[in-house]
Coordinates of C-alpha atoms in Angstrom, one line a residue:
X1 CA 97.6 174.9 85.5
X2 CA 97.0 178.5 87.7
X3 CA 98.5 178.5 91.2
X4 CA 95.3 179.9 92.8
X5 CA 95.6 183.2 94.1
X6 CA 96.1 184.7 97.0
X7 CA 99.4 184.0 99.4
X8 CA 99.9 181.1 101.4
X9 CA 101.3 181.0 104.9
X10 CA 103.7 178.9 107.9
X11 CA 100.1 177.9 109.3
X12 CA 97.9 177.9 105.9
X13 CA 99.5 176.0 103.7
X14 CA 98.7 172.2 102.6
X15 CA 99.7 169.7 105.7
X16 CA 101.0 172.1 108.1
X17 CA 100.6 170.8 111.0
X18 CA 100.7 167.0 110.4
X19 CA 103.7 166.2 109.5
X20 CA 106.0 165.6 111.6
X21 CA 107.7 168.0 114.0
X22 CA 111.1 169.9 111.5
X23 CA 113.8 171.6 113.4
X24 CA 113.2 175.5 113.7
X25 CA 110.5 175.4 116.1
X26 CA 112.1 178.2 117.8
X27 CA 112.1 181.7 117.2
X28 CA 111.1 183.5 114.2
X29 CA 113.9 185.7 111.9
X30 CA 112.4 186.4 109.4
X31 CA 108.8 187.2 109.1
X32 CA 106.7 187.9 105.4
X33 CA 103.6 189.6 104.8
X34 CA 101.8 190.1 101.5
X35 CA 105.4 190.6 100.0
X36 CA 104.8 192.3 96.7
X37 CA 107.8 193.1 94.0
X38 CA 106.3 194.6 90.8
X39 CA 108.9 196.4 87.8
X40 CA 107.6 198.7 85.9
X41 CA 105.7 202.5 85.7
X42 CA 103.9 203.2 88.6
X43 CA 105.1 199.8 90.3
X44 CA 103.1 200.5 93.8
X45 CA 99.4 201.0 92.4
X46 CA 99.4 197.7 91.3
X47 CA 99.2 195.4 95.2
X48 CA 96.8 197.6 96.0
X49 CA 94.0 197.6 93.7
X50 CA 92.7 194.3 93.6
X51 CA 91.8 194.5 89.9
X52 CA 94.9 194.8 88.8
X53 CA 96.4 192.0 91.3
X54 CA 94.1 189.2 90.5
X55 CA 95.8 189.8 86.4
X56 CA 97.6 187.2 85.2
X57 CA 100.8 187.7 84.3
X58 CA 100.6 188.6 80.5
X59 CA 97.5 190.4 81.3
X60 CA 98.6 192.7 83.5
X61 CA 101.7 193.7 81.7
X62 CA 100.0 193.9 78.9
X63 CA 97.5 196.7 80.9
X64 CA 100.1 198.1 82.8
X65 CA 103.4 197.7 80.9
X66 CA 104.6 196.0 84.9
X67 CA 105.8 192.5 85.4
X68 CA 105.2 191.7 89.2
X69 CA 107.6 188.7 90.5
X70 CA 106.7 188.8 93.7
X71 CA 102.6 188.3 94.3
X72 CA 101.3 188.5 97.7
X73 CA 103.6 186.1 99.6
X74 CA 104.0 185.6 103.0
X75 CA 105.8 183.2 105.0
X76 CA 107.9 182.9 108.6
X77 CA 111.5 181.7 108.5
X78 CA 112.5 180.0 111.9
X79 CA 114.9 180.1 114.0
X80 CA 117.9 177.1 112.9
X81 CA 116.0 175.5 110.3
X82 CA 116.8 175.2 106.3
X83 CA 114.5 177.6 104.3
X84 CA 113.9 176.3 100.3
X85 CA 112.4 177.9 98.3
X86 CA 112.1 176.8 95.3
X87 CA 110.4 176.9 91.9
X88 CA 111.1 177.4 87.5
X89 CA 112.8 179.8 86.3
X90 CA 110.4 182.9 86.1
X91 CA 108.6 181.9 88.9
X92 CA 110.2 184.6 91.3
X93 CA 112.7 182.7 94.2
X94 CA 115.4 184.3 93.0
X95 CA 113.8 188.5 93.3
X96 CA 111.9 187.3 96.8
X97 CA 115.4 186.3 98.3
X98 CA 116.9 189.5 97.6
X99 CA 113.9 191.3 98.7
X100 CA 115.2 189.9 102.3
X101 CA 117.8 192.5 102.2
X102 CA 116.5 194.7 100.0
X103 CA 118.9 193.8 97.3
X104 CA 115.8 194.0 95.5
X105 CA 113.9 197.4 97.2
X106 CA 110.2 195.3 97.5
X107 CA 106.7 197.7 96.3
X108 CA 104.8 196.8 99.5
X109 CA 104.3 194.2 102.4
X110 CA 106.0 194.0 105.0
X111 CA 109.2 192.2 106.1
X112 CA 111.0 192.2 109.3
X113 CA 114.2 190.5 110.8
X114 CA 114.3 189.3 114.3
X115 CA 111.1 191.5 115.0
X116 CA 113.1 194.4 112.7
X117 CA 111.4 196.4 110.8
X118 CA 113.6 195.8 107.2
X119 CA 112.0 198.6 104.7
X120 CA 112.6 200.8 107.3
X121 CA 116.3 200.9 107.4
X122 CA 118.2 203.6 106.9
X123 CA 121.1 203.1 104.7
X124 CA 123.2 202.7 107.4
X125 CA 121.7 199.7 109.4
X126 CA 120.7 198.1 106.3
X127 CA 124.4 197.9 105.6
X128 CA 125.2 196.9 108.7
X129 CA 122.1 194.1 108.0
X130 CA 124.1 192.5 104.8
X131 CA 127.2 192.4 106.2
X132 CA 126.6 190.9 110.1
X133 CA 123.6 190.1 109.8
X134 CA 122.7 187.7 106.2
X135 CA 125.1 187.0 104.3
X136 CA 124.3 185.3 100.6
X137 CA 126.2 183.1 98.7
X138 CA 125.3 183.6 95.1
X139 CA 125.2 181.0 92.0
X140 CA 128.9 183.2 90.2
X141 CA 131.4 183.2 93.4
X142 CA 132.4 186.7 93.6
X143 CA 136.0 185.9 94.5
X144 CA 138.4 188.3 93.8
X145 CA 140.7 186.5 90.8
X146 CA 144.0 188.8 92.3
X147 CA 143.4 187.3 96.1
X148 CA 144.4 183.7 97.5
X149 CA 142.2 181.5 99.2
X150 CA 142.8 182.9 102.5
X151 CA 141.8 186.7 102.2
X152 CA 139.5 185.8 99.5
X153 CA 138.0 183.9 102.3
X154 CA 139.0 186.7 105.2
X155 CA 137.3 190.0 103.0
X156 CA 134.2 190.5 105.0
X157 CA 136.0 190.6 107.8
X158 CA 138.5 193.0 106.1
X159 CA 135.4 195.1 105.4
X160 CA 134.3 194.9 108.5
X161 CA 137.1 196.0 109.6
X162 CA 138.5 192.9 111.7
X163 CA 142.7 193.2 111.6
X164 CA 144.9 191.0 109.7
X165 CA 146.0 188.7 112.3
X166 CA 142.2 188.0 113.7
X167 CA 140.2 187.8 110.6
X168 CA 143.6 185.6 108.8
X169 CA 143.0 182.8 112.0
X170 CA 139.0 183.7 111.4
X171 CA 140.0 182.2 107.4
X172 CA 141.7 179.9 108.6
X173 CA 139.6 177.7 110.6
X174 CA 136.6 178.2 108.5
X175 CA 139.5 176.7 105.3
X176 CA 139.5 173.8 107.7
X177 CA 136.0 173.8 108.2
X178 CA 135.1 173.1 104.0
X179 CA 137.8 171.1 103.5
X180 CA 140.3 173.2 101.5
X181 CA 142.8 172.8 104.2
X182 CA 146.7 173.2 102.2
X183 CA 145.4 175.4 99.9
X184 CA 145.2 178.7 101.4
X185 CA 147.9 180.2 99.1
X186 CA 146.0 179.0 95.7
X187 CA 144.1 182.2 93.6
X188 CA 141.1 181.5 92.3
X189 CA 142.2 180.4 89.3
X190 CA 143.8 177.3 90.5
X191 CA 140.8 175.6 91.8
X192 CA 138.3 173.7 90.7
X193 CA 134.4 175.1 90.3
X194 CA 133.7 173.8 93.6
X195 CA 136.4 174.2 95.1
X196 CA 136.4 178.1 94.3
X197 CA 132.4 177.3 95.9
X198 CA 133.4 175.7 99.1
X199 CA 136.0 179.7 99.4
X200 CA 131.9 180.8 98.4
X201 CA 130.7 179.6 101.3
X202 CA 133.0 179.7 103.8
X203 CA 134.0 183.4 102.9
X204 CA 130.2 183.4 104.0
X205 CA 130.5 181.8 107.2
X206 CA 133.5 183.5 108.6
X207 CA 131.5 187.1 109.6
X208 CA 129.5 184.7 111.5
X209 CA 126.1 185.7 110.2
X210 CA 122.2 184.8 111.9
X211 CA 121.3 183.3 108.2
X212 CA 122.7 182.7 105.4
X213 CA 121.0 183.0 101.9
X214 CA 122.1 180.4 99.2
X215 CA 120.7 181.6 95.7
X216 CA 121.2 178.0 93.3
X217 CA 125.0 178.4 94.7
X218 CA 125.5 175.2 92.5
X219 CA 123.5 175.4 89.6
X220 CA 126.8 175.9 87.2
X221 CA 128.5 172.4 89.2
X222 CA 128.7 169.4 87.9
X223 CA 126.0 166.2 89.4
X224 CA 128.7 164.9 91.5
X225 CA 130.7 167.9 92.7
X226 CA 126.6 169.8 93.4
X227 CA 126.4 166.5 95.4
X228 CA 129.0 166.9 97.4
X229 CA 128.2 170.5 98.3
X230 CA 124.5 169.3 98.9
X231 CA 125.9 167.2 101.9
X232 CA 128.4 170.0 102.8
X233 CA 125.8 171.9 103.7
X234 CA 123.7 169.3 105.6
X235 CA 127.0 169.0 107.3
X236 CA 127.5 172.2 108.2
X237 CA 124.3 172.7 109.1
X238 CA 124.2 169.9 111.7
X239 CA 127.4 170.5 113.4
X240 CA 126.1 174.9 113.7
X241 CA 123.0 174.5 113.5
X242 CA 122.5 178.2 111.5
X243 CA 119.5 179.5 110.1
X244 CA 119.6 179.1 106.1
X245 CA 117.5 180.3 103.1
X246 CA 118.0 178.4 100.4
X247 CA 116.8 179.5 96.5
X248 CA 117.1 176.7 93.8
X249 CA 115.2 175.0 90.8
X250 CA 116.3 171.6 91.8
X251 CA 113.1 169.4 93.1
X252 CA 116.1 167.1 94.9
X253 CA 118.0 169.5 95.9
X254 CA 114.7 170.7 97.5
X255 CA 114.5 167.6 99.0
X256 CA 117.7 166.9 100.1
X257 CA 118.5 170.2 102.2
X258 CA 115.2 171.4 102.9
X259 CA 113.5 171.0 106.5
X260 CA 110.3 173.0 105.1
X261 CA 110.3 173.9 101.0
X262 CA 107.8 176.7 99.6
X263 CA 107.3 176.1 95.9
X264 CA 106.1 179.4 93.6
X265 CA 105.0 179.6 90.7
X266 CA 104.3 182.9 88.4
X267 CA 105.0 185.0 92.0
X268 CA 102.9 183.7 94.1
X269 CA 104.3 180.0 96.5
X270 CA 101.6 177.6 95.3
X271 CA 102.7 175.5 98.9
X272 CA 104.3 174.9 101.8
X273 CA 105.8 172.6 104.0
X274 CA 107.9 169.7 104.8
X275 CA 109.3 167.8 101.9
X276 CA 107.0 165.0 103.1
X277 CA 103.9 166.8 102.9
X278 CA 105.2 168.3 99.6
X279 CA 105.6 164.6 98.1
X280 CA 102.5 163.3 100.0
X281 CA 100.1 165.9 100.2
X282 CA 100.6 168.0 97.0
X283 CA 98.2 171.3 97.2
X284 CA 97.0 170.9 93.2
X285 CA 97.7 169.3 89.8
X286 CA 100.7 171.5 90.1
X287 CA 102.8 170.6 92.7
X288 CA 101.2 167.6 92.2
X289 CA 103.2 167.3 88.6
X290 CA 106.5 169.1 90.4
X291 CA 106.1 166.3 92.1
X292 CA 105.4 163.3 90.6
X293 CA 108.8 162.3 88.9
X294 CA 110.3 161.4 93.2
X295 CA 110.8 158.4 94.6
X296 CA 108.1 159.1 97.3
X297 CA 109.7 155.9 99.7
X298 CA 112.6 157.7 99.8
X299 CA 110.7 161.1 101.5
X300 CA 107.6 159.8 103.2
X301 CA 108.4 158.2 106.6
X302 CA 106.4 155.7 108.5
X303 CA 103.2 157.9 109.9
X304 CA 101.9 157.7 106.4
X305 CA 102.4 153.3 107.0
X306 CA 101.3 152.3 110.6
X307 CA 98.7 150.7 112.0
X308 CA 97.3 150.4 114.8
X309 CA 98.5 147.9 117.4
X310 CA 97.3 144.4 118.5
X311 CA 97.3 142.5 121.7
X312 CA 101.1 143.0 123.4
X313 CA 102.4 144.3 119.9
X314 CA 103.1 147.8 121.3
X315 CA 105.5 146.2 123.9
X316 CA 107.7 144.6 122.8
X317 CA 109.9 144.5 119.5
X318 CA 112.1 146.5 117.8
X319 CA 111.3 150.2 117.3
X320 CA 111.5 152.6 114.7
X321 CA 111.5 156.3 114.7
X322 CA 108.3 158.1 113.6
X323 CA 111.1 159.8 111.0
X324 CA 112.4 156.6 109.5
X325 CA 111.8 157.2 106.1
X326 CA 109.9 154.0 104.1
X327 CA 112.2 152.7 102.4
X328 CA 114.9 152.4 105.4
X329 CA 111.6 150.9 107.7
X330 CA 111.3 147.8 104.9
X331 CA 115.0 147.1 105.0
X332 CA 114.7 147.0 108.6
X333 CA 111.2 144.2 109.1
X334 CA 113.2 142.1 106.0
X335 CA 117.0 142.7 108.1
X336 CA 114.8 141.1 110.9
X337 CA 111.5 139.3 109.1
X338 CA 109.2 141.2 112.3
X339 CA 107.3 143.7 112.8
X340 CA 108.4 146.7 113.7
X341 CA 107.1 149.9 116.8
X342 CA 106.5 153.7 115.8
X343 CA 108.0 155.1 118.8
X344 CA 108.4 158.4 120.3
X345 CA 108.6 159.9 123.3
X346 CA 108.5 156.5 124.8
X347 CA 104.7 156.4 123.7
X348 CA 104.2 153.2 120.7
X349 CA 102.5 155.2 118.0
X350 CA 101.9 152.6 115.5
X351 CA 103.1 149.2 114.3
X352 CA 105.2 148.8 110.5
X353 CA 105.0 145.3 109.0
X354 CA 105.5 144.0 105.4
X355 CA 102.0 144.1 104.9
X356 CA 101.4 148.2 105.5
X357 CA 104.6 148.9 104.4
X358 CA 104.5 147.4 101.1
X359 CA 100.5 148.2 100.7
X360 CA 102.1 152.0 101.0
X361 CA 104.8 151.1 98.2
X362 CA 102.0 149.8 96.3
X363 CA 99.5 152.7 96.5
X364 CA 102.4 154.4 95.6
X365 CA 103.4 152.9 92.4
X366 CA 100.1 153.0 90.9
X367 CA 98.6 156.9 92.0
X368 CA 101.6 158.4 92.3
X369 CA 100.4 159.9 95.3
X370 CA 100.6 158.1 98.7
X371 CA 97.4 157.2 100.2

């Protein structure tokens, strides 16, 4: 099923504002409006010509010889959030993240970081942005084979002109943070794939960037190591609260890491929202098919299961946060044998008990989508 034309912004995405408050409700770091990236002859004519911009990918290639990798995309990335861009191969997600720092030059649209126009930056300013403010972690680690782990982690600091003793001390701190203490003097060839990716992560962190940009960094790792690295990113984010933009084709990874997820297809964002919004309220059949196999009770929260309090139920009993997953709430209610209150800021929002929790799970099993 084709995605609907046009862009989806953070404010008009399906489900926006109906789910729980997410991390990153602060200042906007990246602001993207009507961004296009078109490859091919006279690419700049495509975004401004409605007769071309509305064509499918195949039709556009046939008529113009151009490929629109990113089509009229708009979103904001908020300070402190993990913003995930997800899509299958060819959806435009990697091109999009490279446009954010102009590793790939956008064809048209507006692109700001902290209110500064990235598209108008000269080479010197852009170089400073990439070195100091937005650090990239790629799928292929790009480690220097003749250098030790310590010197690889400190390489970005060396480029910045930091003295040897200072950069080695900082590098050692971040080696410890990513769990590689004792491996400082090894070469990349002496490390496993997961260890090499940790070196790449430590190198990105060492330059103290405002934003970390991840382009499918774990896709080449085997499943167990990949899960370990996902947990490492979650842990580091909790400790540092750093803004992250994470590109992946893996839905499980997106749901694990993302505060918000932008799901792309054919260069467009077809839905943008929290994991609960994406899974619980799919925007169209494409998104619905994408999330069909997700164990929804492990993504949806008790907000979708609670009922109004009756009598004195709001006054007594165990409490749950509105962000509690349905699967966790089932465990609590079964263990205690009693209903639980859903409480936020001292106010009872509703009640969850055996009946309403099981009713939600039954609807999920029958329909594949939460009611």
